[in-house]
Amino acid sequence: MREPAALEYARDLSRANTMALPCVAERFWCARDSAEVAVALRLANANDWPLSVLGGGSNLLLPAHLVGLVLVPELPDITFTSGEGESVVVEVGAGVGWHALVTACVERGLWGIENLALIPGLAGAAPIQNIGAYGVELSDVLLWVEFVDRRDGQCHRLTSASCALGYRDSVFKRELANQVVITRLALRLSRRASPQLGYGVLAERVSKRPELQEIFSAICAIRREKLPDPRELPNAGSFFKNPVVSASRAAQLAQRYPDLPCYPSSTARSSWPRVG
Ligand SMILES: Cc1cc2nc3c(=O)[nH]c(=O)nc-3n(C[C@H](O)[C@H](O)[C@H](O)COP(=O)(O)OP(=O)(O)OC[C@H]3O[C@@H](n4cnc5c(N)ncnc54)[C@H](O)[C@@H]3O)c2cc1C
């Protein structure tokens, strides 16, 4: 197979990861649609090149040299379709910045992902660890995920239920780890107000019946106080997971340490409270 013109060599990735680690990719390809992703995968398979998928580089540590092919699924589009009642289905390409997506939804008055403002990275990576913050997780709104499978080169769609989303966990970190390139996902958001204020200091930072924009701004302000902007100070964010314990264990701990923060876990894999 001939190498297509889109392929670049010796691409510097030091500005493509939030730790600003120096890294050079042997080969690099920004794919603009699913068909290009499939071509890139065929090329890597045919030549036995190791394949690395790169999003916004905010949840990985890059080595000095990445051999093989680094593929960025750059699909850039967002579409909004009215669903049943007050719901709106938002389809988003893997290459859309997550925060840009949240901003676009808040600007349209759509509730559901405002608590996930300012999470770095691209939309395509969001299902992999079921991103979450301030009491909301992607699993609360995810409808489906589309991907190209590295084994058959075909496009597939998984419903949210089949993605086995858990606390920073999904099928993409387990059975499908390193097997798929996510190209597109769909979320169900709503025009109806549904503020989620139960986590941390959020309720103290907004009015009694906050508007969507107010919550979005509060989340952005809280996050900016807590974590430096990786563009100014390279960092990996919080890289620990809160322990998930049984309800009885959480009750014991809360008795012993009355100030211990403790929240119910919202994801299906465990209904136990999370401590931390
Ligand atoms: C300052 C900071 C704050 C953060 N805060 C949060 C937070 O509040 N909540 C939270 O959940 N996370 C948080 N994170 C972690 C990170 O933002 C998320 O995990 C994000 O989803 C990673 O997206 P990315 O595009 O940067 O992925 P990358 O780092 O580029 O990739 C991560 C992994 O996913 C794979 N991957 C990426 N895109 C695709 C794709 N399209 N198809 C298949 N595989 C793919 C990569 O191969 C890699 O294994 C934070 C990180 C930082 C640096």
Short mmCIF file of C-alpha atoms and ligand atoms in Angstrom, two decimals:
data_model
loop_
_atom_site.label_atom_id
_atom_site.label_comp_id
_atom_site.label_asym_id
_atom_site.label_seq_id
_atom_site.Cartn_x
_atom_site.Cartn_y
_atom_site.Cartn_z
CA MET A 1 0.00 0.00 0.00
CA ARG A 2 1.35 3.45 -0.90
CA GLU A 3 1.76 5.95 1.91
CA PRO A 4 -0.78 8.78 1.59
CA ALA A 5 0.24 12.43 1.52
CA ALA A 6 -1.43 13.06 4.91
CA LEU A 7 1.37 11.15 6.63
CA GLU A 8 3.99 13.29 8.37
CA TYR A 9 7.37 12.17 9.66
CA ALA A 10 9.33 13.10 12.81
CA ARG A 11 6.49 15.19 14.23
CA ASP A 12 7.32 17.03 17.48
CA LEU A 13 4.63 16.26 20.09
CA SER A 14 6.06 18.29 22.99
CA ARG A 15 3.21 20.81 22.63
CA ALA A 16 0.62 18.09 22.13
CA ASN A 17 0.69 16.80 25.73
CA THR A 18 -0.19 18.69 28.90
CA MET A 19 3.02 17.55 30.65
CA ALA A 20 4.98 19.18 27.78
CA LEU A 21 7.20 16.10 27.64
CA PRO A 22 9.59 16.10 24.69
CA CYS A 23 8.45 13.45 22.20
CA VAL A 24 8.96 12.82 18.50
CA ALA A 25 6.49 10.65 16.59
CA GLU A 26 8.06 8.56 13.86
CA ARG A 27 4.89 8.93 11.75
CA PHE A 28 1.88 11.16 12.40
CA TRP A 29 -1.56 11.42 10.81
CA CYS A 30 -4.51 13.72 11.56
CA ALA A 31 -7.54 11.86 10.19
CA ARG A 32 -10.49 14.10 9.30
CA ASP A 33 -13.23 11.45 9.01
CA SER A 34 -13.94 7.78 9.75
CA ALA A 35 -12.84 6.73 6.25
CA GLU A 36 -9.41 8.30 6.81
CA VAL A 37 -9.17 6.62 10.22
CA ALA A 38 -9.86 3.27 8.51
CA VAL A 39 -7.18 3.95 5.85
CA ALA A 40 -4.64 4.85 8.54
CA LEU A 41 -5.43 1.65 10.44
CA ARG A 42 -5.09 -0.46 7.28
CA LEU A 43 -1.73 1.16 6.59
CA ALA A 44 -0.49 0.50 10.14
CA ASN A 45 -1.70 -3.13 9.99
CA ALA A 46 -0.19 -3.74 6.55
CA ASN A 47 3.20 -2.42 7.64
CA ASP A 48 3.17 -3.80 11.19
CA TRP A 49 3.55 -0.31 12.63
CA PRO A 50 2.67 0.03 16.30
CA LEU A 51 -0.29 2.42 16.54
CA SER A 52 -0.81 5.13 19.17
CA VAL A 53 -4.01 7.18 19.28
CA LEU A 54 -3.56 10.73 20.53
CA GLY A 55 -6.30 13.11 21.67
CA GLY A 56 -5.48 16.26 23.63
CA GLY A 57 -2.58 14.55 25.43
CA SER A 58 -3.96 15.31 28.92
CA ASN A 59 -4.10 11.74 30.21
CA LEU A 60 -0.91 10.10 29.01
CA LEU A 61 2.86 10.18 29.47
CA LEU A 62 4.74 10.23 26.18
CA PRO A 63 8.17 8.63 25.68
CA ALA A 64 10.99 10.54 23.92
CA HIS A 65 10.38 8.57 20.70
CA LEU A 66 7.09 7.04 19.57
CA VAL A 67 7.76 4.42 16.93
CA GLY A 68 5.13 3.45 14.37
CA LEU A 69 2.13 5.67 13.66
CA VAL A 70 0.53 8.30 15.89
CA LEU A 71 -3.06 8.87 14.81
CA VAL A 72 -5.16 11.88 15.82
CA PRO A 73 -8.88 11.50 14.96
CA GLU A 74 -9.58 15.13 14.13
CA LEU A 75 -13.29 14.90 13.28
CA PRO A 76 -14.38 18.47 14.06
CA ASP A 77 -18.18 18.71 13.83
CA ILE A 78 -21.04 19.14 16.34
CA THR A 79 -24.71 18.74 15.42
CA PHE A 80 -27.80 19.44 17.55
CA THR A 81 -31.09 17.62 16.89
CA SER A 82 -34.29 18.08 18.87
CA GLY A 83 -35.37 14.85 20.53
CA GLU A 84 -38.42 13.88 22.56
CA GLY A 85 -39.92 16.59 24.78
CA GLU A 86 -37.23 19.00 25.91
CA SER A 87 -34.32 16.73 25.05
CA VAL A 88 -31.70 17.54 22.42
CA VAL A 89 -29.35 14.98 20.92
CA VAL A 90 -25.82 16.34 20.47
CA GLU A 91 -23.54 14.43 18.10
CA VAL A 92 -19.89 15.32 18.36
CA GLY A 93 -16.79 14.33 16.41
CA ALA A 94 -13.81 12.92 18.30
CA GLY A 95 -11.64 15.93 17.47
CA VAL A 96 -13.82 18.56 19.15
CA GLY A 97 -12.26 20.00 22.31
CA TRP A 98 -14.27 18.86 25.33
CA HIS A 99 -14.49 22.33 26.86
CA ALA A 100 -15.49 23.82 23.47
CA LEU A 101 -18.35 21.31 23.38
CA VAL A 102 -19.48 22.22 26.92
CA THR A 103 -19.33 25.92 26.03
CA ALA A 104 -21.37 25.39 22.82
CA CYS A 105 -24.03 23.45 24.76
CA VAL A 106 -24.25 26.04 27.56
CA GLU A 107 -24.58 28.82 24.94
CA ARG A 108 -27.60 26.94 23.51
CA GLY A 109 -29.17 26.59 26.95
CA LEU A 110 -28.64 22.82 27.09
CA TRP A 111 -28.29 21.27 30.55
CA GLY A 112 -26.31 18.14 31.37
CA ILE A 113 -22.57 18.70 31.00
CA GLU A 114 -22.05 22.14 32.56
CA ASN A 115 -20.37 20.55 35.62
CA LEU A 116 -17.78 19.02 33.24
CA ALA A 117 -16.50 22.42 32.07
CA LEU A 118 -12.74 22.87 31.68
CA ILE A 119 -11.86 19.17 31.64
CA PRO A 120 -8.95 19.14 29.20
CA GLY A 121 -8.79 16.89 26.15
CA LEU A 122 -10.92 15.99 23.15
CA ALA A 123 -14.43 14.56 23.01
CA GLY A 124 -13.17 11.27 21.53
CA ALA A 125 -11.32 10.38 24.74
CA ALA A 126 -14.22 11.25 27.06
CA PRO A 127 -15.85 7.77 27.08
CA ILE A 128 -12.54 5.98 27.72
CA GLN A 129 -12.42 6.84 31.39
CA ASN A 130 -16.02 8.08 31.59
CA ILE A 131 -14.86 11.59 32.49
CA GLY A 132 -16.47 13.12 35.52
CA ALA A 133 -16.35 16.08 37.87
CA TYR A 134 -18.51 17.79 40.48
CA GLY A 135 -21.07 14.98 40.74
CA VAL A 136 -21.63 14.47 37.00
CA GLU A 137 -20.17 11.82 34.70
CA LEU A 138 -20.34 11.35 30.95
CA SER A 139 -22.42 8.22 31.61
CA ASP A 140 -25.27 10.47 32.83
CA VAL A 141 -25.80 11.78 29.28
CA LEU A 142 -24.06 9.43 26.85
CA LEU A 143 -26.28 7.78 24.19
CA TRP A 144 -23.75 5.96 21.99
CA VAL A 145 -20.14 5.81 20.86
CA GLU A 146 -18.93 5.14 17.30
CA PHE A 147 -15.49 3.74 16.56
CA VAL A 148 -13.39 2.08 13.90
CA ASP A 149 -12.21 -1.33 15.05
CA ARG A 150 -8.52 -1.96 14.43
CA ARG A 151 -9.16 -5.67 13.84
CA ASP A 152 -11.69 -5.44 10.99
CA GLY A 153 -11.30 -1.80 9.88
CA GLN A 154 -15.10 -1.35 10.14
CA CYS A 155 -17.17 1.32 11.82
CA HIS A 156 -19.24 0.13 14.81
CA ARG A 157 -21.64 1.76 17.26
CA LEU A 158 -22.03 0.83 20.94
CA THR A 159 -24.92 2.02 23.07
CA SER A 160 -24.05 3.65 26.36
CA ALA A 161 -25.18 0.51 28.23
CA SER A 162 -22.75 -1.63 26.21
CA CYS A 163 -19.87 0.74 27.00
CA ALA A 164 -19.88 -0.59 30.63
CA LEU A 165 -19.16 2.87 31.99
CA GLY A 166 -18.00 2.89 35.60
CA TYR A 167 -16.05 5.18 37.88
CA ARG A 168 -13.25 6.34 35.50
CA ASP A 169 -13.73 3.07 33.69
CA SER A 170 -15.28 1.62 30.53
CA VAL A 171 -15.11 -1.22 28.04
CA PHE A 172 -12.50 0.91 26.19
CA LYS A 173 -10.08 0.39 29.10
CA ARG A 174 -10.90 -3.32 29.30
CA GLU A 175 -12.12 -5.67 26.54
CA LEU A 176 -11.61 -3.04 23.79
CA ALA A 177 -8.38 -1.50 25.16
CA ASN A 178 -6.10 -0.48 22.26
CA GLN A 179 -8.50 -2.09 19.75
CA VAL A 180 -10.60 0.86 18.64
CA VAL A 181 -10.37 4.45 17.48
CA ILE A 182 -13.37 6.43 18.71
CA THR A 183 -14.65 8.76 15.99
CA ARG A 184 -17.99 10.12 17.22
CA LEU A 185 -20.36 10.11 20.20
CA ALA A 186 -23.85 11.30 21.00
CA LEU A 187 -25.21 12.85 24.19
CA ARG A 188 -28.76 13.48 25.31
CA LEU A 189 -29.02 16.94 26.92
CA SER A 190 -32.08 18.88 27.99
CA ARG A 191 -33.56 22.36 27.74
CA ARG A 192 -35.10 21.77 31.17
CA ALA A 193 -33.11 23.08 34.16
CA SER A 194 -31.51 20.31 36.22
CA PRO A 195 -28.80 21.82 38.43
CA GLN A 196 -26.46 19.28 40.04
CA LEU A 197 -25.09 21.10 43.08
CA GLY A 198 -24.45 18.27 45.54
CA TYR A 199 -20.70 17.99 45.14
CA GLY A 200 -18.07 19.89 47.13
CA VAL A 201 -18.30 23.65 47.43
CA LEU A 202 -20.42 24.17 44.31
CA ALA A 203 -23.69 24.97 46.14
CA GLU A 204 -21.89 27.66 48.17
CA ARG A 205 -20.67 29.35 45.00
CA VAL A 206 -24.00 29.86 43.25
CA SER A 207 -27.39 31.39 44.04
CA LYS A 208 -30.36 29.32 45.36
CA ARG A 209 -31.82 28.70 41.88
CA PRO A 210 -28.84 29.13 39.60
CA GLU A 211 -29.02 29.61 35.84
CA LEU A 212 -27.01 27.35 33.56
CA GLN A 213 -24.42 30.02 32.78
CA GLU A 214 -23.96 30.72 36.50
CA ILE A 215 -23.10 27.07 37.23
CA PHE A 216 -20.77 26.89 34.23
CA SER A 217 -18.92 30.05 35.39
CA ALA A 218 -18.70 28.77 38.98
CA ILE A 219 -17.22 25.45 37.85
CA CYS A 220 -14.67 27.26 35.68
CA ALA A 221 -13.72 29.56 38.58
CA ILE A 222 -13.37 26.69 41.09
CA ARG A 223 -11.27 24.64 38.68
CA ARG A 224 -9.01 27.60 37.89
CA GLU A 225 -8.41 28.11 41.64
CA LYS A 226 -7.51 24.44 42.15
CA LEU A 227 -5.45 23.45 39.11
CA PRO A 228 -2.98 25.42 37.03
CA ASP A 229 -3.71 25.79 33.30
CA PRO A 230 -1.45 23.19 31.60
CA ARG A 231 -0.63 25.79 28.91
CA GLU A 232 0.99 27.94 31.62
CA LEU A 233 2.28 25.19 33.92
CA PRO A 234 2.52 21.70 32.45
CA ASN A 235 0.66 19.19 34.64
CA ALA A 236 -1.40 16.00 34.64
CA GLY A 237 -4.32 17.19 36.78
CA SER A 238 -5.46 14.96 39.65
CA PHE A 239 -4.28 11.48 38.85
CA PHE A 240 -5.72 9.60 41.83
CA LYS A 241 -9.07 7.86 42.09
CA ASN A 242 -11.24 8.21 45.14
CA PRO A 243 -11.72 4.90 46.95
CA VAL A 244 -15.13 3.29 46.34
CA VAL A 245 -16.35 1.53 49.48
CA SER A 246 -19.53 -0.20 50.64
CA ALA A 247 -22.31 1.86 52.23
CA SER A 248 -21.64 0.27 55.63
CA ARG A 249 -17.88 1.00 55.41
CA ALA A 250 -18.63 4.60 54.43
CA ALA A 251 -20.93 4.95 57.45
CA GLN A 252 -18.18 3.60 59.75
CA LEU A 253 -15.61 5.99 58.31
CA ALA A 254 -17.99 8.96 58.55
CA GLN A 255 -18.54 8.18 62.23
CA ARG A 256 -14.80 8.03 62.88
CA TYR A 257 -13.91 11.06 60.71
CA PRO A 258 -16.94 13.39 60.71
CA ASP A 259 -15.28 15.83 58.25
CA LEU A 260 -14.53 13.13 55.67
CA PRO A 261 -16.02 14.07 52.26
CA CYS A 262 -18.22 11.22 51.05
CA TYR A 263 -20.48 11.02 47.96
CA PRO A 264 -22.73 8.35 46.49
CA SER A 265 -21.25 6.83 43.35
CA SER A 266 -23.45 7.63 40.36
CA THR A 267 -22.27 4.95 37.95
CA ALA A 268 -23.95 1.65 37.37
CA ARG A 269 -20.99 -0.58 38.17
CA SER A 270 -21.21 0.37 41.84
CA SER A 271 -23.89 2.08 43.84
CA TRP A 272 -21.57 2.32 46.81
CA PRO A 273 -20.44 5.64 48.18
CA ARG A 274 -17.13 7.14 47.15
CA VAL A 275 -14.91 8.55 49.86
CA GLY A 276 -12.80 11.59 49.06
C1 LIG B 1 -5.39 19.69 34.42
C2 LIG B 1 -6.17 18.44 34.20
C3 LIG B 1 -7.42 18.30 34.79
C4 LIG B 1 -8.19 17.13 34.56
N1 LIG B 1 -9.42 17.04 35.15
C5 LIG B 1 -10.17 15.93 34.94
C6 LIG B 1 -11.46 15.80 35.54
O1 LIG B 1 -11.92 16.68 36.25
N2 LIG B 1 -12.17 14.68 35.31
C7 LIG B 1 -11.69 13.67 34.50
O2 LIG B 1 -12.40 12.68 34.31
N3 LIG B 1 -10.47 13.77 33.92
C8 LIG B 1 -9.70 14.86 34.12
N4 LIG B 1 -8.46 14.96 33.54
C9 LIG B 1 -7.98 13.86 32.69
C10 LIG B 1 -8.20 14.10 31.17
O3 LIG B 1 -8.55 15.41 30.91
C11 LIG B 1 -9.31 13.18 30.62
O4 LIG B 1 -8.99 11.83 30.83
C12 LIG B 1 -9.53 13.40 29.11
O5 LIG B 1 -10.69 12.70 28.70
C13 LIG B 1 -8.34 12.95 28.26
O6 LIG B 1 -8.57 13.40 26.95
P1 LIG B 1 -7.41 13.58 25.91
O7 LIG B 1 -8.06 13.92 24.60
O8 LIG B 1 -6.38 14.53 26.40
O9 LIG B 1 -6.82 12.10 25.84
P2 LIG B 1 -5.29 11.68 25.66
O10 LIG B 1 -4.52 12.03 26.88
O11 LIG B 1 -4.75 12.16 24.36
O12 LIG B 1 -5.46 10.09 25.58
C14 LIG B 1 -5.78 9.36 26.73
C15 LIG B 1 -5.96 7.87 26.33
O13 LIG B 1 -7.08 7.73 25.47
C16 LIG B 1 -6.68 7.22 24.19
N5 LIG B 1 -7.47 7.96 23.19
C17 LIG B 1 -7.56 9.30 23.05
N6 LIG B 1 -8.45 9.61 22.08
C18 LIG B 1 -8.90 8.43 21.59
C19 LIG B 1 -9.83 8.07 20.57
N7 LIG B 1 -10.48 8.99 19.82
N8 LIG B 1 -10.04 6.74 20.32
C20 LIG B 1 -9.41 5.79 21.05
N9 LIG B 1 -8.52 6.06 22.03
C21 LIG B 1 -8.27 7.37 22.29
C22 LIG B 1 -5.18 7.47 24.07
O14 LIG B 1 -4.56 6.51 23.22
C23 LIG B 1 -4.75 7.32 25.54
O15 LIG B 1 -4.61 5.96 25.86
C24 LIG B 1 -7.67 16.09 33.74
C25 LIG B 1 -6.39 16.24 33.15
C26 LIG B 1 -5.65 17.40 33.37
C27 LIG B 1 -4.32 17.54 32.72
#
